[in-house]
Amino acid sequence: MRLVTLSAVLAFSLTGACDQVALELQPGPINARDCCTTLEGFLPGKVHWPSSSTYKAQQNSYYSAEQSSLSPACRVSPTSAFDVSTIVNVAREGRCPFAVRTGGHMSWNGASNVGSAGFTVDMQAVRGVSVSDDGSNVSFGSGCRWREVYSALKPRNLTTVGGRVGDVGVSGFLLGGGIGFLSAEHGFGSDSVVNYEVVLADGSIVNANSREHPDLFWALKLGSTNFGIVTRFDMVTYPQQQVWGGSQFFALKDARALLDGLVSFTDKLAEEPKGFFGLSIAWNPEAQDYIIWTLQTYLEAVAHPPLWSDFESLTPMVDMMGIKNLTDITEEFQEADPGKQGRSQWLSMTFKPDAQFHLDLHAKGIELFEPYHERPGVHWAVSIQPIPSTLSKASSRRGGNPSRLTEDEGGLWVMLITTNWVEPIDDDIMKSTSQLLLQWAEDEARARGLFRPFIYMNYAFGSQSVLERSVDEESLQKMCRVRETYDPAGVLEGLWRGGFKLPGRSSLEYDRTEL
């Protein structure tokens, strides 16, 4: 089968600093099956058709059932950067849309899967973890989960700035910045990346670091699906002995005291950046009641350190705190995750810490969601976690990233609205109700002077303008220039589905109805 030859014609636009050049292709039908057949010739045994057990297993392994519902023409399982280069070249020459799945943890439909008019690159076989002889760095394939990285580091009493749930994929986490247990001290997870091995739009394989392609290195720290397919990450490691941490569950009556304590806790993190305290007020469909779930960690083996003084008077209903290994805590948090292949939506915003605002937000959620509590599997929660000012300071020390967060902002709270349900018939009402709650939250936070534009990418929904709001104008223009340097024809903008795209446009001529 001879693929249609791609002819990329640069058509520069003068309408704005972030306008992308258009990708103009010679006319002809797009057939993803043709690309799959071509790939089968180049990568025997690594192309999986819908009838195969591997295809079905990969489809069923997404976090969200909505992602699993999309059925690509085939799924391709590379095992190396060379394989990924081959895939990109075939997609470009055949002008076939594609998605890239690493951990598959994003909840929104199409984040890392595609319909029958495209194919999906499943990176789960690009694995392997190695620790440098001196223990200062760890390298791992982009198909790894954080539990694999932590397991390799644990025997040497080391860790890095990774996910707080063991099953989360490394790639999506890091390309979205990544907030972890060590972020108050060391910044985003991406701030601890010292090198990316990445396949570019032209199929070339490069290393991006502070010496080679430093502009690309900087942009990838909040890169999502804009610059290339990362196949390996090299990260700095940090010494880590046992910690004090775990979960506690409280009754709703303790919400005010917990939130007041968390305001104080967030301020104290500026001086004592070893703590983490996440709080979720959730509807529990099994108990038919509301419950408060807290996730807590102090990065030393000290129970009830002074940082926790504002919570001393509270008595939890369930207490799972203890001296543990950090890796074990990520597995505990994994078990408490309500996703479990249900249908779900995540939405996020950022605001200045304020206990009353969060209580009012939960009350609005009750008003909106209570009519649907009898629907199968309906679960909703409004969660918060601090972003201390030290995170931005740590990011600056490591060379900075595109995020607009600055130390001058002081402490902030990242809010996450999570909604889970079972029946597809409830999709529209659950999504629209979640979005109504987010709109109320944004409007009310603005009215109270609490709103901040930053959106944490890893908690966001696909329709949220993450990069436009999370990156200031100067950095956004710089990211667009980097995109034009490494993908001048707009190949990845036109063909790579999913993730969060920089502003731009593409003149690809194909039917998008099946994507």
Short mmCIF file of C-alpha atoms in Angstrom, two decimals:
data_model
loop_
_atom_site.label_atom_id
_atom_site.label_comp_id
_atom_site.label_asym_id
_atom_site.label_seq_id
_atom_site.Cartn_x
_atom_site.Cartn_y
_atom_site.Cartn_z
CA MET A 1 0.00 0.00 0.00
CA ARG A 2 1.43 3.37 -1.02
CA LEU A 3 0.68 6.19 1.39
CA VAL A 4 -0.37 9.61 0.13
CA THR A 5 2.71 11.85 0.09
CA LEU A 6 2.53 14.69 2.56
CA SER A 7 3.25 18.17 1.28
CA ALA A 8 3.57 20.64 4.11
CA VAL A 9 3.23 24.24 2.92
CA LEU A 10 4.00 26.99 5.38
CA ALA A 11 1.25 29.60 5.50
CA PHE A 12 2.25 32.19 8.06
CA SER A 13 -0.49 34.22 9.72
CA LEU A 14 0.00 37.78 10.94
CA THR A 15 -3.07 37.85 13.15
CA GLY A 16 -1.33 37.04 16.44
CA ALA A 17 1.87 35.94 18.11
CA CYS A 18 0.49 32.49 18.86
CA ASP A 19 -1.06 31.69 15.47
CA GLN A 20 0.32 28.43 14.12
CA VAL A 21 1.22 27.83 10.50
CA ALA A 22 -1.32 25.76 8.64
CA LEU A 23 -0.75 22.19 7.52
CA GLU A 24 -1.89 21.89 3.91
CA LEU A 25 -2.15 18.39 2.49
CA GLN A 26 -2.68 17.06 -0.98
CA PRO A 27 -6.27 15.93 -1.48
CA GLY A 28 -7.20 12.31 -0.96
CA PRO A 29 -9.18 10.15 1.45
CA ILE A 30 -7.91 9.50 4.94
CA ASN A 31 -7.94 5.86 5.91
CA ALA A 32 -6.59 5.01 9.33
CA ARG A 33 -6.67 1.32 8.46
CA ASP A 34 -4.12 2.00 5.73
CA CYS A 35 -1.80 3.60 8.27
CA CYS A 36 -2.33 0.61 10.58
CA THR A 37 -1.51 -1.81 7.74
CA THR A 38 1.65 0.12 6.90
CA LEU A 39 2.69 0.14 10.55
CA GLU A 40 2.11 -3.61 10.74
CA GLY A 41 4.75 -4.02 8.03
CA PHE A 42 7.26 -1.86 9.90
CA LEU A 43 6.42 -3.06 13.41
CA PRO A 44 5.32 -6.72 13.19
CA GLY A 45 3.53 -7.94 16.30
CA LYS A 46 3.05 -4.44 17.65
CA VAL A 47 -0.13 -3.47 15.80
CA HIS A 48 -3.34 -4.71 17.40
CA TRP A 49 -6.67 -4.83 15.58
CA PRO A 50 -10.10 -4.59 17.27
CA SER A 51 -10.54 -8.37 17.23
CA SER A 52 -7.36 -9.02 19.23
CA SER A 53 -7.21 -9.68 22.97
CA THR A 54 -4.42 -7.09 23.39
CA TYR A 55 -6.56 -4.40 21.79
CA LYS A 56 -9.46 -5.24 24.08
CA ALA A 57 -7.26 -5.37 27.19
CA GLN A 58 -5.73 -1.98 26.42
CA GLN A 59 -9.16 -0.49 25.74
CA ASN A 60 -10.49 -1.75 29.07
CA SER A 61 -7.53 -0.44 31.08
CA TYR A 62 -8.37 3.26 30.90
CA TYR A 63 -9.29 5.06 34.11
CA SER A 64 -12.53 6.33 32.59
CA ALA A 65 -15.13 4.17 30.85
CA GLU A 66 -15.75 7.03 28.42
CA GLN A 67 -12.18 6.82 27.18
CA SER A 68 -12.64 3.07 26.72
CA SER A 69 -15.76 3.66 24.63
CA LEU A 70 -13.74 5.15 21.75
CA SER A 71 -12.61 2.50 19.26
CA PRO A 72 -9.53 3.40 17.18
CA ALA A 73 -8.85 1.62 13.89
CA CYS A 74 -5.94 -0.11 15.64
CA ARG A 75 -3.73 0.23 18.69
CA VAL A 76 0.05 0.30 18.28
CA SER A 77 2.43 -0.76 21.07
CA PRO A 78 5.93 0.66 20.54
CA THR A 79 8.76 -0.57 22.74
CA SER A 80 11.40 2.06 21.89
CA ALA A 81 11.94 5.60 20.70
CA PHE A 82 12.79 4.18 17.28
CA ASP A 83 9.36 2.55 17.10
CA VAL A 84 7.72 5.84 18.05
CA SER A 85 9.71 7.62 15.34
CA THR A 86 8.41 5.12 12.80
CA ILE A 87 4.85 5.67 13.98
CA VAL A 88 5.13 9.46 13.71
CA ASN A 89 6.59 9.20 10.20
CA VAL A 90 3.79 6.90 9.02
CA ALA A 91 1.10 9.10 10.58
CA ARG A 92 2.59 12.21 9.00
CA GLU A 93 2.98 10.71 5.53
CA GLY A 94 -0.44 9.06 5.67
CA ARG A 95 -1.99 12.12 7.41
CA CYS A 96 -3.67 9.85 9.92
CA PRO A 97 -4.98 11.27 13.20
CA PHE A 98 -3.67 9.52 16.30
CA ALA A 99 -3.83 9.65 20.08
CA VAL A 100 -1.11 8.74 22.58
CA ARG A 101 -1.88 6.83 25.74
CA THR A 102 0.62 6.45 28.57
CA GLY A 103 -1.10 5.89 31.93
CA GLY A 104 -4.58 6.62 30.58
CA HIS A 105 -5.62 8.33 33.82
CA MET A 106 -7.22 11.47 32.36
CA SER A 107 -10.98 11.25 32.73
CA TRP A 108 -12.33 13.15 29.73
CA ASN A 109 -13.41 11.52 26.52
CA GLY A 110 -10.62 11.70 23.93
CA ALA A 111 -7.83 12.76 26.29
CA SER A 112 -5.71 9.78 25.21
CA ASN A 113 -7.84 7.71 22.87
CA VAL A 114 -9.42 8.27 19.46
CA GLY A 115 -12.27 6.99 17.33
CA SER A 116 -12.22 4.83 14.21
CA ALA A 117 -10.86 7.59 11.95
CA GLY A 118 -7.52 7.39 13.79
CA PHE A 119 -5.25 5.02 15.67
CA THR A 120 -3.93 5.03 19.24
CA VAL A 121 -0.28 4.74 20.24
CA ASP A 122 -0.22 2.82 23.52
CA MET A 123 3.07 3.58 25.27
CA GLN A 124 2.69 1.09 28.11
CA ALA A 125 5.46 -1.13 26.73
CA VAL A 126 8.00 1.74 26.71
CA ARG A 127 9.13 0.88 30.22
CA GLY A 128 12.24 0.26 32.27
CA VAL A 129 13.61 2.13 35.27
CA SER A 130 17.30 2.67 36.03
CA VAL A 131 19.00 4.55 38.85
CA SER A 132 22.42 6.13 38.31
CA ASP A 133 25.36 4.59 40.17
CA ASP A 134 25.58 7.53 42.55
CA GLY A 135 21.80 7.59 43.04
CA SER A 136 21.46 11.21 41.94
CA ASN A 137 19.23 10.52 38.96
CA VAL A 138 16.54 8.09 37.86
CA SER A 139 15.61 7.35 34.24
CA PHE A 140 12.41 5.68 33.12
CA GLY A 141 10.34 5.01 30.05
CA SER A 142 7.26 7.11 29.45
CA GLY A 143 4.99 4.07 29.73
CA CYS A 144 5.85 3.53 33.41
CA ARG A 145 3.56 4.07 36.37
CA TRP A 146 4.84 5.87 39.44
CA ARG A 147 4.80 2.70 41.53
CA GLU A 148 7.53 1.27 39.27
CA VAL A 149 9.71 4.34 39.73
CA TYR A 150 9.17 4.42 43.49
CA SER A 151 9.85 0.68 43.80
CA ALA A 152 13.23 1.11 42.10
CA LEU A 153 14.13 4.02 44.39
CA LYS A 154 12.79 2.58 47.67
CA PRO A 155 15.72 0.18 48.43
CA ARG A 156 18.10 3.14 48.28
CA ASN A 157 15.92 5.41 50.43
CA LEU A 158 15.36 7.76 47.52
CA THR A 159 12.35 9.29 45.82
CA THR A 160 11.47 12.04 43.35
CA VAL A 161 8.62 14.48 42.72
CA GLY A 162 6.03 12.13 41.29
CA GLY A 163 2.37 11.24 41.61
CA ARG A 164 0.61 10.61 44.91
CA VAL A 165 -1.19 7.56 43.51
CA GLY A 166 0.92 4.61 42.43
CA ASP A 167 -1.08 3.74 39.30
CA VAL A 168 -0.81 7.20 37.72
CA GLY A 169 1.29 7.29 34.54
CA VAL A 170 4.53 9.24 34.65
CA SER A 171 4.18 10.99 31.29
CA GLY A 172 0.84 12.75 31.65
CA PHE A 173 1.74 13.77 35.19
CA LEU A 174 5.06 15.36 34.20
CA LEU A 175 3.87 16.97 30.96
CA GLY A 176 1.11 18.62 33.02
CA GLY A 177 3.61 19.99 35.53
CA GLY A 178 2.79 17.55 38.32
CA ILE A 179 2.15 18.31 42.00
CA GLY A 180 3.47 15.67 44.40
CA PHE A 181 4.42 15.11 48.02
CA LEU A 182 7.73 16.94 47.58
CA SER A 183 6.41 19.90 45.57
CA ALA A 184 6.49 22.40 48.45
CA GLU A 185 10.25 21.86 48.65
CA HIS A 186 11.15 21.06 45.04
CA GLY A 187 8.47 22.50 42.77
CA PHE A 188 6.45 20.75 40.11
CA GLY A 189 7.47 17.25 39.12
CA SER A 190 8.63 18.68 35.79
CA ASP A 191 11.02 21.01 37.63
CA SER A 192 12.99 17.91 38.68
CA VAL A 193 13.26 16.59 35.10
CA VAL A 194 16.82 17.06 33.82
CA ASN A 195 16.35 15.50 30.38
CA TYR A 196 13.59 14.46 28.00
CA GLU A 197 14.12 11.98 25.18
CA VAL A 198 11.50 13.07 22.68
CA VAL A 199 10.35 12.18 19.17
CA LEU A 200 9.61 15.30 17.14
CA ALA A 201 7.07 15.88 14.37
CA ASP A 202 9.66 15.06 11.67
CA GLY A 203 10.42 11.70 13.32
CA SER A 204 13.80 12.73 14.70
CA ILE A 205 14.79 11.63 18.21
CA VAL A 206 16.44 14.30 20.35
CA ASN A 207 17.39 14.94 23.96
CA ALA A 208 16.07 18.16 25.47
CA ASN A 209 17.91 19.49 28.51
CA SER A 210 19.62 22.63 29.75
CA ARG A 211 22.39 22.25 27.11
CA GLU A 212 20.66 20.58 24.17
CA HIS A 213 17.48 22.20 22.84
CA PRO A 214 17.01 24.27 26.02
CA ASP A 215 13.95 26.05 24.59
CA LEU A 216 12.20 22.72 24.06
CA PHE A 217 13.34 21.57 27.52
CA TRP A 218 11.64 24.58 29.10
CA ALA A 219 8.42 24.23 27.07
CA LEU A 220 8.00 20.53 27.83
CA LYS A 221 7.68 21.34 31.52
CA LEU A 222 4.05 22.19 30.76
CA GLY A 223 4.08 20.67 27.29
CA SER A 224 1.05 18.36 27.09
CA THR A 225 0.63 17.22 23.45
CA ASN A 226 2.23 20.17 21.67
CA PHE A 227 5.90 19.49 21.04
CA GLY A 228 6.65 15.80 20.62
CA ILE A 229 6.16 12.34 22.09
CA VAL A 230 8.42 11.89 25.11
CA THR A 231 9.85 8.38 25.35
CA ARG A 232 12.13 8.76 28.41
CA PHE A 233 12.41 11.03 31.42
CA ASP A 234 15.57 11.59 33.49
CA MET A 235 14.86 13.08 36.92
CA VAL A 236 16.73 14.26 39.99
CA THR A 237 16.28 12.07 43.07
CA TYR A 238 16.03 13.12 46.72
CA PRO A 239 16.86 11.25 49.93
CA GLN A 240 13.73 10.02 51.67
CA GLN A 241 13.41 7.92 54.81
CA GLN A 242 10.09 6.96 56.36
CA VAL A 243 7.33 9.53 56.73
CA TRP A 244 4.24 10.11 58.85
CA GLY A 245 1.12 9.94 56.76
CA GLY A 246 -2.05 8.28 55.60
CA SER A 247 -5.76 9.09 55.59
CA GLN A 248 -8.32 10.26 58.12
CA PHE A 249 -12.09 10.40 57.70
CA PHE A 250 -14.25 12.97 59.45
CA ALA A 251 -17.94 13.76 59.80
CA LEU A 252 -19.33 16.72 57.91
CA LYS A 253 -19.77 18.63 61.19
CA ASP A 254 -15.96 18.99 61.33
CA ALA A 255 -15.76 20.78 57.98
CA ARG A 256 -15.44 24.32 59.37
CA ALA A 257 -12.67 23.40 61.82
CA LEU A 258 -10.77 21.41 59.18
CA LEU A 259 -10.97 24.20 56.62
CA ASP A 260 -9.93 26.85 59.12
CA GLY A 261 -7.01 24.63 60.05
CA LEU A 262 -6.07 24.19 56.40
CA VAL A 263 -5.94 27.97 55.88
CA SER A 264 -3.41 28.20 58.69
CA PHE A 265 -1.59 25.07 57.47
CA THR A 266 -1.18 26.60 53.99
CA ASP A 267 0.44 29.73 55.49
CA LYS A 268 2.81 27.64 57.63
CA LEU A 269 4.04 25.68 54.60
CA ALA A 270 6.06 28.74 53.59
CA GLU A 271 8.29 28.09 56.61
CA GLU A 272 7.87 24.31 56.88
CA PRO A 273 7.49 22.87 53.37
CA LYS A 274 7.52 19.20 54.38
CA GLY A 275 3.78 18.81 54.77
CA PHE A 276 0.85 17.91 52.58
CA PHE A 277 -2.82 18.03 53.54
CA GLY A 278 -5.52 17.37 50.96
CA LEU A 279 -9.20 17.52 51.87
CA SER A 280 -12.24 16.17 50.05
CA ILE A 281 -15.88 16.69 51.02
CA ALA A 282 -17.67 13.87 49.25
CA TRP A 283 -21.09 12.33 48.81
CA ASN A 284 -20.84 8.66 49.82
CA PRO A 285 -23.52 6.71 47.90
CA GLU A 286 -23.01 3.57 50.01
CA ALA A 287 -23.63 5.40 53.28
CA GLN A 288 -26.07 7.87 51.70
CA ASP A 289 -24.27 10.63 53.55
CA TYR A 290 -21.44 13.15 53.23
CA ILE A 291 -17.97 12.39 54.51
CA ILE A 292 -14.68 14.27 54.67
CA TRP A 293 -11.63 12.37 53.47
CA THR A 294 -8.21 13.84 54.23
CA LEU A 295 -4.86 12.76 52.77
CA GLN A 296 -1.92 13.82 54.90
CA THR A 297 1.85 13.42 54.81
CA TYR A 298 4.79 14.84 56.71
CA LEU A 299 8.13 14.01 55.10
CA GLU A 300 9.79 12.92 58.32
CA ALA A 301 9.05 10.05 60.70
CA VAL A 302 7.49 12.41 63.25
CA ALA A 303 3.88 11.92 64.30
CA HIS A 304 1.76 15.04 64.87
CA PRO A 305 4.49 17.61 64.14
CA PRO A 306 3.86 21.29 65.06
CA LEU A 307 2.67 21.93 61.51
CA TRP A 308 -0.48 19.96 62.48
CA SER A 309 -1.22 21.94 65.66
CA ASP A 310 -4.46 23.41 64.26
CA PHE A 311 -5.97 19.94 63.86
CA GLU A 312 -5.14 18.56 67.32
CA SER A 313 -8.63 19.08 68.78
CA LEU A 314 -10.38 17.06 66.04
CA THR A 315 -11.23 13.38 66.40
CA PRO A 316 -11.51 11.41 63.14
CA MET A 317 -14.06 8.65 62.61
CA VAL A 318 -11.34 6.56 60.93
CA ASP A 319 -7.61 7.11 61.46
CA MET A 320 -5.07 5.44 59.14
CA MET A 321 -2.13 7.72 59.95
CA GLY A 322 1.19 6.16 60.88
CA ILE A 323 4.94 5.96 60.25
CA LYS A 324 5.26 4.44 56.78
CA ASN A 325 7.20 4.39 53.57
CA LEU A 326 6.07 7.01 51.06
CA THR A 327 5.53 4.30 48.45
CA ASP A 328 3.07 2.52 50.72
CA ILE A 329 1.06 5.72 51.12
CA THR A 330 0.68 6.03 47.33
CA GLU A 331 -0.88 2.58 47.30
CA GLU A 332 -3.25 3.49 50.14
CA PHE A 333 -4.38 6.53 48.21
CA GLN A 334 -4.83 4.33 45.13
CA GLU A 335 -7.25 2.08 46.96
CA ALA A 336 -9.37 5.05 48.03
CA ASP A 337 -9.71 6.37 44.44
CA PRO A 338 -13.39 6.21 43.37
CA GLY A 339 -12.72 6.09 39.59
CA LYS A 340 -12.41 2.35 39.02
CA GLN A 341 -13.54 2.31 35.38
CA GLY A 342 -16.69 4.34 35.99
CA ARG A 343 -17.81 7.34 34.00
CA SER A 344 -16.29 10.51 35.36
CA GLN A 345 -15.54 14.18 34.92
CA TRP A 346 -12.88 16.31 36.59
CA LEU A 347 -12.93 20.12 36.66
CA SER A 348 -10.45 22.42 38.36
CA MET A 349 -9.82 26.01 39.40
CA THR A 350 -7.51 27.87 41.79
CA PHE A 351 -8.34 30.41 44.51
CA LYS A 352 -6.96 32.10 47.61
CA PRO A 353 -7.51 30.01 50.76
CA ASP A 354 -10.89 30.78 52.32
CA ALA A 355 -12.86 28.40 54.54
CA GLN A 356 -16.25 30.07 54.05
CA PHE A 357 -15.95 30.04 50.29
CA HIS A 358 -15.30 26.30 50.28
CA LEU A 359 -18.24 25.66 52.59
CA ASP A 360 -20.48 27.74 50.32
CA LEU A 361 -19.15 25.85 47.31
CA HIS A 362 -20.10 22.54 48.89
CA ALA A 363 -23.55 23.88 49.77
CA LYS A 364 -24.04 24.87 46.12
CA GLY A 365 -22.96 21.38 45.13
CA ILE A 366 -25.64 19.88 47.38
CA GLU A 367 -28.25 22.09 45.72
CA LEU A 368 -27.17 21.00 42.23
CA PHE A 369 -26.41 17.31 42.74
CA GLU A 370 -28.92 16.16 45.36
CA PRO A 371 -31.71 15.56 42.79
CA TYR A 372 -29.50 12.87 41.19
CA HIS A 373 -28.31 11.01 44.29
CA GLU A 374 -30.61 8.08 43.51
CA ARG A 375 -29.04 7.48 40.12
CA PRO A 376 -26.72 4.41 39.95
CA GLY A 377 -23.22 5.01 41.25
CA VAL A 378 -23.47 8.79 41.50
CA HIS A 379 -20.55 10.10 43.55
CA TRP A 380 -19.40 13.70 43.67
CA ALA A 381 -16.79 15.55 45.68
CA VAL A 382 -15.18 18.94 45.98
CA SER A 383 -11.53 18.62 46.97
CA ILE A 384 -8.75 21.08 47.73
CA GLN A 385 -5.01 20.97 48.21
CA PRO A 386 -2.54 23.76 48.97
CA ILE A 387 -0.04 25.22 46.55
CA PRO A 388 2.40 26.95 48.89
CA SER A 389 4.43 29.93 47.72
CA THR A 390 7.55 27.79 48.15
CA LEU A 391 6.55 25.72 45.11
CA SER A 392 7.13 28.65 42.75
CA LYS A 393 10.36 29.54 44.55
CA ALA A 394 11.62 25.98 44.10
CA SER A 395 10.64 26.05 40.42
CA SER A 396 12.68 29.22 39.91
CA ARG A 397 15.72 27.63 41.52
CA ARG A 398 15.59 24.84 38.96
CA GLY A 399 15.37 27.15 35.94
CA GLY A 400 11.66 27.91 35.85
CA ASN A 401 8.76 26.65 33.77
CA PRO A 402 5.94 28.18 31.72
CA SER A 403 3.46 28.35 34.62
CA ARG A 404 2.27 31.82 35.65
CA LEU A 405 2.46 30.92 39.37
CA THR A 406 4.81 33.20 41.31
CA GLU A 407 6.03 33.36 44.89
CA ASP A 408 4.31 36.75 45.23
CA GLU A 409 0.90 35.05 44.98
CA GLY A 410 1.40 33.50 48.39
CA GLY A 411 -0.35 30.24 49.21
CA LEU A 412 -3.21 29.08 47.00
CA TRP A 413 -5.71 26.23 46.95
CA VAL A 414 -6.25 24.06 43.90
CA MET A 415 -9.86 22.89 43.78
CA LEU A 416 -11.03 19.73 42.04
CA ILE A 417 -14.65 18.83 41.31
CA THR A 418 -14.93 15.10 40.68
CA THR A 419 -18.12 13.46 39.48
CA ASN A 420 -18.59 9.72 38.95
CA TRP A 421 -21.58 7.76 37.68
CA VAL A 422 -22.38 4.46 35.98
CA GLU A 423 -25.06 4.84 33.31
CA PRO A 424 -24.30 6.47 29.91
CA ILE A 425 -27.81 7.90 29.97
CA ASP A 426 -26.65 10.16 32.82
CA ASP A 427 -23.67 11.59 30.90
CA ASP A 428 -25.25 14.88 29.89
CA ILE A 429 -26.86 15.73 33.21
CA MET A 430 -23.82 14.83 35.32
CA LYS A 431 -21.44 16.77 33.10
CA SER A 432 -23.65 19.82 32.83
CA THR A 433 -24.28 19.83 36.59
CA SER A 434 -20.53 19.69 37.28
CA GLN A 435 -19.95 22.53 34.86
CA LEU A 436 -22.68 24.60 36.50
CA LEU A 437 -20.92 24.14 39.83
CA LEU A 438 -17.58 25.18 38.34
CA GLN A 439 -19.14 28.28 36.74
CA TRP A 440 -20.72 29.24 40.06
CA ALA A 441 -17.35 28.75 41.78
CA GLU A 442 -15.48 30.92 39.29
CA ASP A 443 -18.07 33.69 39.34
CA GLU A 444 -18.31 33.69 43.13
CA ALA A 445 -14.53 33.55 43.62
CA ARG A 446 -14.16 36.56 41.33
CA ALA A 447 -16.85 38.44 43.24
CA ARG A 448 -15.07 37.75 46.53
CA GLY A 449 -11.62 38.64 45.19
CA LEU A 450 -10.36 35.07 45.60
CA PHE A 451 -10.12 33.84 41.99
CA ARG A 452 -6.77 33.07 40.37
CA PRO A 453 -6.53 32.13 36.66
CA PHE A 454 -4.15 29.15 37.01
CA ILE A 455 -5.69 25.75 36.15
CA TYR A 456 -3.78 22.66 37.21
CA MET A 457 -3.64 20.71 33.96
CA ASN A 458 -3.75 17.26 35.53
CA TYR A 459 -7.14 17.98 37.15
CA ALA A 460 -8.70 19.80 34.21
CA PHE A 461 -11.45 18.92 31.75
CA GLY A 462 -10.71 18.98 28.02
CA SER A 463 -12.82 22.08 27.35
CA GLN A 464 -10.99 24.21 29.94
CA SER A 465 -8.53 26.76 28.49
CA VAL A 466 -5.66 25.44 30.53
CA LEU A 467 -2.63 26.88 28.75
CA GLU A 468 -4.25 30.22 27.96
CA ARG A 469 -5.04 30.72 31.66
CA SER A 470 -2.10 28.99 33.33
CA VAL A 471 0.64 30.71 31.31
CA ASP A 472 1.18 34.46 31.08
CA GLU A 473 1.19 36.16 27.68
CA GLU A 474 4.97 36.40 27.35
CA SER A 475 5.52 32.72 28.17
CA LEU A 476 2.60 31.67 25.96
CA GLN A 477 4.19 33.47 23.02
CA LYS A 478 7.49 31.78 23.80
CA MET A 479 5.82 28.36 23.84
CA CYS A 480 4.25 29.09 20.46
CA ARG A 481 7.65 30.04 19.04
CA VAL A 482 9.05 26.76 20.33
CA ARG A 483 6.19 24.90 18.63
CA GLU A 484 6.92 26.66 15.35
CA THR A 485 10.63 25.80 15.66
CA TYR A 486 10.10 22.07 16.22
CA ASP A 487 6.87 21.56 14.25
CA PRO A 488 6.85 24.29 11.58
CA ALA A 489 4.22 22.53 9.46
CA GLY A 490 1.79 22.04 12.35
CA VAL A 491 1.84 18.26 12.02
CA LEU A 492 1.24 17.52 15.69
CA GLU A 493 -1.38 20.24 15.97
CA GLY A 494 -3.24 18.76 13.02
CA LEU A 495 -2.90 15.05 13.75
CA TRP A 496 -2.28 14.44 17.46
CA ARG A 497 -5.58 14.19 19.29
CA GLY A 498 -6.02 14.75 23.02
CA GLY A 499 -4.19 16.69 25.69
CA PHE A 500 -4.27 20.47 25.99
CA LYS A 501 -3.26 22.40 22.88
CA LEU A 502 -1.67 25.79 22.52
CA PRO A 503 -3.82 28.34 20.66
CA GLY A 504 -3.54 27.84 16.92
CA ARG A 505 -5.26 26.45 13.88
CA SER A 506 -4.88 23.75 11.27
CA SER A 507 -6.32 23.48 7.76
CA LEU A 508 -6.35 19.69 7.69
CA GLU A 509 -9.19 18.59 5.44
CA TYR A 510 -10.86 15.53 6.92
CA ASP A 511 -14.10 14.46 8.52
CA ARG A 512 -13.79 14.96 12.29
CA THR A 513 -17.14 13.37 13.16
CA GLU A 514 -15.64 10.04 14.20
CA LEU A 515 -12.80 11.49 16.27
#
